[in-house]
XYZ file of N, CA and C in Angstrom:
429
model
N -135.158 86.818 -131.145
C -133.731 86.585 -131.005
C -133.452 85.473 -129.979
N -134.289 85.412 -128.923
C -134.057 84.409 -127.888
C -134.218 82.996 -128.446
N -135.155 82.812 -129.396
C -135.333 81.496 -130.010
C -134.061 81.045 -130.711
N -133.431 81.958 -131.411
C -132.199 81.612 -132.129
C -131.058 81.289 -131.162
N -130.989 82.029 -130.058
C -129.935 81.753 -129.085
C -130.155 80.385 -128.441
N -131.393 80.095 -128.052
C -131.700 78.793 -127.448
C -131.464 77.683 -128.469
N -131.887 77.901 -129.705
C -131.663 76.911 -130.756
C -130.182 76.625 -130.964
N -129.361 77.672 -130.942
C -127.916 77.487 -131.115
C -127.313 76.712 -129.949
N -127.751 77.018 -128.727
C -127.233 76.305 -127.545
C -127.641 74.836 -127.594
N -128.912 74.575 -127.901
C -129.382 73.179 -127.976
C -128.645 72.434 -129.087
N -128.424 73.095 -130.210
C -127.715 72.452 -131.315
C -126.288 72.078 -130.893
N -125.597 72.997 -130.218
C -124.224 72.703 -129.772
C -124.200 71.561 -128.756
N -125.162 71.549 -127.838
C -125.229 70.464 -126.860
C -125.517 69.138 -127.557
N -126.436 69.144 -128.523
C -126.802 67.919 -129.233
C -125.625 67.371 -130.031
N -124.922 68.244 -130.724
C -123.755 67.794 -131.492
C -122.683 67.237 -130.553
N -122.497 67.886 -129.412
C -121.538 67.383 -128.424
C -121.960 66.016 -127.900
N -123.266 65.835 -127.663
C -123.759 64.547 -127.170
C -123.542 63.444 -128.194
N -123.773 63.744 -129.463
C -123.505 62.747 -130.517
C -122.028 62.386 -130.511
N -121.177 63.377 -130.389
C -119.727 63.155 -130.405
C -119.280 62.303 -129.205
N -119.787 62.621 -128.027
C -119.402 61.884 -126.819
C -119.954 60.463 -126.853
N -121.190 60.300 -127.302
C -121.840 58.984 -127.277
C -121.208 57.997 -128.248
N -120.506 58.468 -129.246
C -119.929 57.524 -130.218
C -118.875 56.623 -129.577
N -118.362 57.000 -128.428
C -117.355 56.194 -127.745
C -117.922 55.220 -126.731
N -119.247 55.180 -126.559
C -119.849 54.270 -125.587
C -119.678 52.829 -126.057
N -119.283 51.963 -125.139
C -119.100 50.552 -125.458
C -119.635 49.688 -124.329
N -120.117 48.514 -124.699
C -120.550 47.520 -123.712
C -120.337 46.142 -124.316
N -120.045 45.190 -123.471
C -119.777 43.832 -123.964
C -121.032 42.965 -123.965
N -122.202 43.581 -123.767
C -123.443 42.812 -123.701
C -124.559 43.679 -124.259
N -125.723 43.080 -124.424
C -126.921 43.842 -124.731
C -127.193 44.039 -126.207
N -127.733 45.184 -126.528
C -128.219 45.545 -127.844
C -127.126 45.433 -128.911
N -127.430 44.792 -130.048
C -126.429 44.687 -131.104
C -126.016 46.048 -131.685
N -126.893 47.044 -131.577
C -126.521 48.381 -132.044
C -125.492 49.024 -131.119
N -125.460 48.572 -129.892
C -124.534 49.132 -128.918
C -125.183 50.217 -128.081
N -124.528 50.609 -127.004
C -125.105 51.584 -126.086
C -125.120 53.005 -126.638
N -124.422 53.264 -127.725
C -124.370 54.618 -128.281
C -125.589 54.958 -129.123
N -126.340 53.969 -129.579
C -127.425 54.222 -130.528
C -128.506 55.130 -129.954
N -128.997 54.830 -128.769
C -130.099 55.624 -128.215
C -129.698 57.073 -127.946
N -128.583 57.332 -127.234
C -128.231 58.737 -127.015
C -127.960 59.484 -128.318
N -127.409 58.796 -129.305
C -127.158 59.464 -130.575
C -128.461 59.783 -131.301
N -129.445 58.896 -131.227
C -130.737 59.172 -131.865
C -131.436 60.356 -131.188
N -131.424 60.387 -129.865
C -132.059 61.486 -129.136
C -131.340 62.806 -129.448
N -130.019 62.772 -129.440
C -129.255 63.991 -129.720
C -129.457 64.453 -131.159
N -129.537 63.529 -132.099
C -129.775 63.912 -133.497
C -131.148 64.556 -133.643
N -132.149 63.999 -132.973
C -133.485 64.595 -133.014
C -133.471 65.989 -132.394
N -132.776 66.153 -131.281
C -132.669 67.471 -130.649
C -131.978 68.466 -131.587
N -130.953 68.011 -132.299
C -130.262 68.888 -133.243
C -131.193 69.316 -134.372
N -131.970 68.382 -134.893
C -132.903 68.703 -135.978
C -133.958 69.694 -135.499
N -134.519 69.453 -134.316
C -135.536 70.360 -133.777
C -134.951 71.728 -133.445
N -133.700 71.765 -133.007
C -133.078 73.058 -132.715
C -132.871 73.872 -133.983
N -132.686 73.192 -135.109
C -132.579 73.914 -136.379
C -133.884 74.638 -136.693
N -135.002 74.070 -136.259
C -136.281 74.756 -136.423
C -136.310 76.073 -135.668
N -135.740 76.095 -134.470
C -135.666 77.342 -133.707
C -134.729 78.342 -134.371
N -133.668 77.838 -134.976
C -132.715 78.728 -135.646
C -133.282 79.303 -136.940
N -133.941 78.469 -137.719
C -134.386 78.886 -139.050
C -135.761 79.550 -139.058
N -136.635 79.164 -138.118
C -137.986 79.733 -138.068
C -138.344 80.129 -136.637
N -137.705 81.154 -136.110
C -138.014 81.577 -134.739
C -139.406 82.190 -134.650
N -139.925 82.241 -133.445
C -141.223 82.866 -133.186
C -141.124 84.349 -133.541
N -142.010 84.845 -134.412
C -141.911 86.251 -134.816
C -142.253 87.229 -133.692
N -143.020 86.784 -132.706
C -143.416 87.667 -131.621
C -143.266 86.951 -130.281
N -142.025 86.709 -129.828
C -141.839 85.968 -128.577
C -142.325 86.785 -127.372
N -142.855 86.069 -126.402
C -143.347 86.694 -125.179
C -142.480 86.198 -124.027
N -141.985 87.127 -123.238
C -141.169 86.751 -122.084
C -142.038 86.034 -121.054
N -141.441 85.069 -120.361
C -142.160 84.324 -119.329
C -142.387 85.202 -118.109
N -143.515 84.959 -117.449
C -143.799 85.672 -116.210
C -142.933 85.098 -115.092
N -142.916 85.769 -113.965
C -142.100 85.340 -112.834
C -142.357 83.913 -112.375
N -143.627 83.538 -112.104
C -143.896 82.171 -111.644
C -143.530 81.098 -112.680
N -143.798 81.359 -113.944
C -143.469 80.375 -114.982
C -141.959 80.216 -115.106
N -141.240 81.326 -115.061
C -139.784 81.267 -115.135
C -139.208 80.538 -113.923
N -139.779 80.778 -112.749
C -139.319 80.097 -111.532
C -139.540 78.588 -111.639
N -140.709 78.159 -112.188
C -140.965 76.721 -112.374
C -139.978 76.112 -113.365
N -139.650 76.846 -114.414
C -138.682 76.343 -115.390
C -137.308 76.173 -114.756
N -136.896 77.139 -113.964
C -135.601 77.036 -113.291
C -135.601 75.901 -112.267
N -136.716 75.731 -111.561
C -136.828 74.625 -110.604
C -136.786 73.279 -111.330
N -137.407 73.204 -112.500
C -137.372 71.970 -113.280
C -135.936 71.638 -113.677
N -135.190 72.646 -114.117
C -133.773 72.416 -114.448
C -132.987 71.957 -113.222
N -133.287 72.540 -112.068
C -132.604 72.136 -110.838
C -132.944 70.693 -110.475
N -134.217 70.303 -110.603
C -134.622 68.924 -110.295
C -133.934 67.948 -111.246
N -133.916 68.258 -112.537
C -133.283 67.357 -113.503
C -131.776 67.265 -113.280
N -131.147 68.383 -112.932
C -129.713 68.359 -112.627
C -129.445 67.536 -111.363
N -130.280 67.715 -110.353
C -130.141 66.934 -109.128
C -130.350 65.453 -109.380
N -131.295 65.132 -110.259
C -131.541 63.730 -110.603
C -130.283 63.092 -111.188
N -129.650 63.791 -112.103
C -128.432 63.265 -112.725
C -127.341 63.071 -111.676
N -127.200 64.032 -110.784
C -126.145 63.954 -109.768
C -126.421 62.884 -108.715
N -127.695 62.613 -108.433
C -128.047 61.662 -107.372
C -128.338 60.251 -107.882
N -128.339 60.052 -109.188
C -128.698 58.760 -109.746
C -127.813 57.638 -109.220
N -126.525 57.826 -109.260
C -125.637 56.767 -108.787
C -125.563 56.686 -107.258
N -125.442 57.817 -106.551
C -125.363 57.706 -105.090
C -126.623 57.144 -104.437
N -127.811 57.484 -104.957
C -129.061 57.017 -104.339
C -129.627 55.764 -104.984
N -129.159 55.414 -106.156
C -129.727 54.294 -106.887
C -130.864 54.765 -107.780
N -131.162 53.993 -108.806
C -132.172 54.391 -109.791
C -133.577 54.511 -109.227
N -134.087 53.508 -108.493
C -135.478 53.628 -108.030
C -135.720 54.832 -107.116
N -134.833 55.052 -106.158
C -135.030 56.151 -105.215
C -134.864 57.510 -105.897
N -133.819 57.683 -106.697
C -133.620 58.977 -107.353
C -134.730 59.259 -108.358
N -135.222 58.238 -109.061
C -136.315 58.426 -110.010
C -137.610 58.752 -109.275
N -137.842 58.103 -108.154
C -139.019 58.414 -107.339
C -138.984 59.865 -106.875
N -137.857 60.293 -106.343
C -137.733 61.671 -105.864
C -137.849 62.675 -107.016
N -137.168 62.404 -108.120
C -137.212 63.322 -109.259
C -138.606 63.444 -109.843
N -139.270 62.311 -110.038
C -140.619 62.330 -110.598
C -141.590 63.005 -109.639
N -141.462 62.733 -108.355
C -142.328 63.371 -107.371
C -142.144 64.887 -107.351
N -140.905 65.343 -107.400
C -140.645 66.791 -107.425
C -141.197 67.434 -108.697
N -141.031 66.769 -109.830
C -141.579 67.311 -111.078
C -143.101 67.355 -111.035
N -143.715 66.335 -110.452
C -145.176 66.339 -110.326
C -145.636 67.500 -109.450
N -144.912 67.778 -108.368
C -145.248 68.932 -107.527
C -145.128 70.237 -108.307
N -144.093 70.344 -109.124
C -143.915 71.555 -109.930
C -145.041 71.747 -110.937
N -145.622 70.640 -111.395
C -146.719 70.721 -112.351
C -148.076 70.824 -111.665
N -148.092 70.957 -110.338
C -149.327 71.234 -109.618
C -150.005 70.056 -108.961
N -149.356 68.905 -108.879
C -149.979 67.750 -108.224
C -149.999 67.954 -106.708
N -150.970 67.334 -106.073
C -151.000 67.345 -104.612
C -149.842 66.471 -104.108
N -149.315 66.770 -102.927
C -148.149 66.034 -102.440
C -148.314 64.515 -102.414
N -149.464 64.020 -101.952
C -149.613 62.557 -101.878
C -149.698 61.951 -103.272
N -150.325 62.651 -104.219
C -150.380 62.146 -105.589
C -149.001 62.188 -106.235
N -148.230 63.221 -105.942
C -146.870 63.314 -106.474
C -146.020 62.168 -105.933
N -146.182 61.850 -104.647
C -145.440 60.743 -104.047
C -145.807 59.395 -104.645
N -147.106 59.168 -104.823
C -147.562 57.902 -105.414
C -147.084 57.789 -106.858
N -147.188 58.889 -107.601
C -146.725 58.882 -108.990
C -145.228 58.623 -109.055
N -144.472 59.307 -108.216
C -143.025 59.105 -108.198
C -142.655 57.668 -107.880
N -143.319 57.083 -106.892
C -143.050 55.699 -106.513
C -143.407 54.742 -107.650
N -144.556 54.958 -108.281
C -144.972 54.084 -109.391
C -144.005 54.181 -110.558
N -143.590 55.388 -110.890
C -142.660 55.562 -112.016
C -141.291 54.980 -111.674
N -140.799 55.241 -110.463
C -139.487 54.735 -110.070
C -139.407 53.217 -110.105
N -140.409 52.560 -109.554
C -140.405 51.091 -109.515
C -140.650 50.507 -110.900
N -141.645 51.046 -111.613
C -141.970 50.459 -112.922
C -140.834 50.652 -113.927
N -140.188 51.814 -113.941
C -139.067 51.996 -114.865
C -137.894 51.088 -114.512
N -137.657 50.899 -113.208
C -136.574 49.993 -112.831
C -136.867 48.575 -113.308
N -138.099 48.129 -113.115
C -138.474 46.779 -113.566
C -138.348 46.670 -115.078
N -138.825 47.675 -115.798
C -138.755 47.633 -117.262
C -137.303 47.596 -117.731
N -136.478 48.505 -117.231
C -135.095 48.553 -117.697
C -134.271 47.365 -117.225
N -134.439 46.969 -115.963
C -133.600 45.910 -115.410
C -134.087 44.523 -115.808
N -135.340 44.222 -115.544
C -135.848 42.868 -115.768
C -136.217 42.614 -117.223
N -136.928 43.555 -117.842
C -137.425 43.328 -119.202
C -136.329 43.573 -120.248
N -135.669 44.720 -120.166
C -134.660 45.068 -121.174
C -133.260 44.568 -120.829
N -133.058 44.153 -119.598
C -131.767 43.610 -119.194
C -130.664 44.651 -119.086
N -131.021 45.904 -118.835
C -130.023 46.962 -118.683
C -129.706 47.131 -117.203
N -128.484 46.931 -116.814
C -128.141 47.037 -115.387
C -128.185 48.494 -114.921
N -128.927 48.712 -113.848
C -129.046 50.032 -113.245
C -128.663 49.936 -111.769
N -128.124 51.028 -111.207
C -127.817 50.991 -109.777
C -129.119 50.890 -108.980
N -129.231 49.844 -108.156
C -130.464 49.633 -107.410
C -130.501 50.387 -106.089
N -129.486 50.174 -105.281
C -129.486 50.719 -103.925
C -128.487 51.875 -103.828
N -128.625 52.681 -102.806
C -127.647 53.757 -102.617
C -126.217 53.210 -102.581
N -125.290 54.009 -103.063
C -123.903 53.600 -103.169
C -123.290 53.226 -101.821
N -123.827 53.770 -100.724
C -123.270 53.446 -99.405
C -123.469 51.998 -99.019
N -124.446 51.313 -99.659
C -124.695 49.907 -99.375
C -123.905 48.962 -100.264
N -123.295 49.502 -101.327
C -122.705 48.614 -102.300
C -121.253 48.461 -102.218
């Protein structure tokens, strides 16, 4: 039953994301427009959620305490990332988010920090310099 409930929630979120993204506009960049990528991701999520609705796991197993705690922490990190993206800037918030996720997956602190820094800088370079998508660089207090 839990698979069907999760599938229904994901489906509703995905349909809402498609609906919201159709209004995205930009005067530059991709000829498809800024709505194409979020709509593709949301459509894929909707299709996959139908799998949970139509073919749920016949024998679901509840998560243990530590696994459930890691899942909740992951949701908290991702929510914090979204909230801190603009105030801290893309490189710093991505570094912190990636580092925290690496810690949750069992990385040693120094490896999590190095991974977070590498991902934060490389994604900023890819999105900003290569793809030409403007991202907030520095914390909002400097801008």
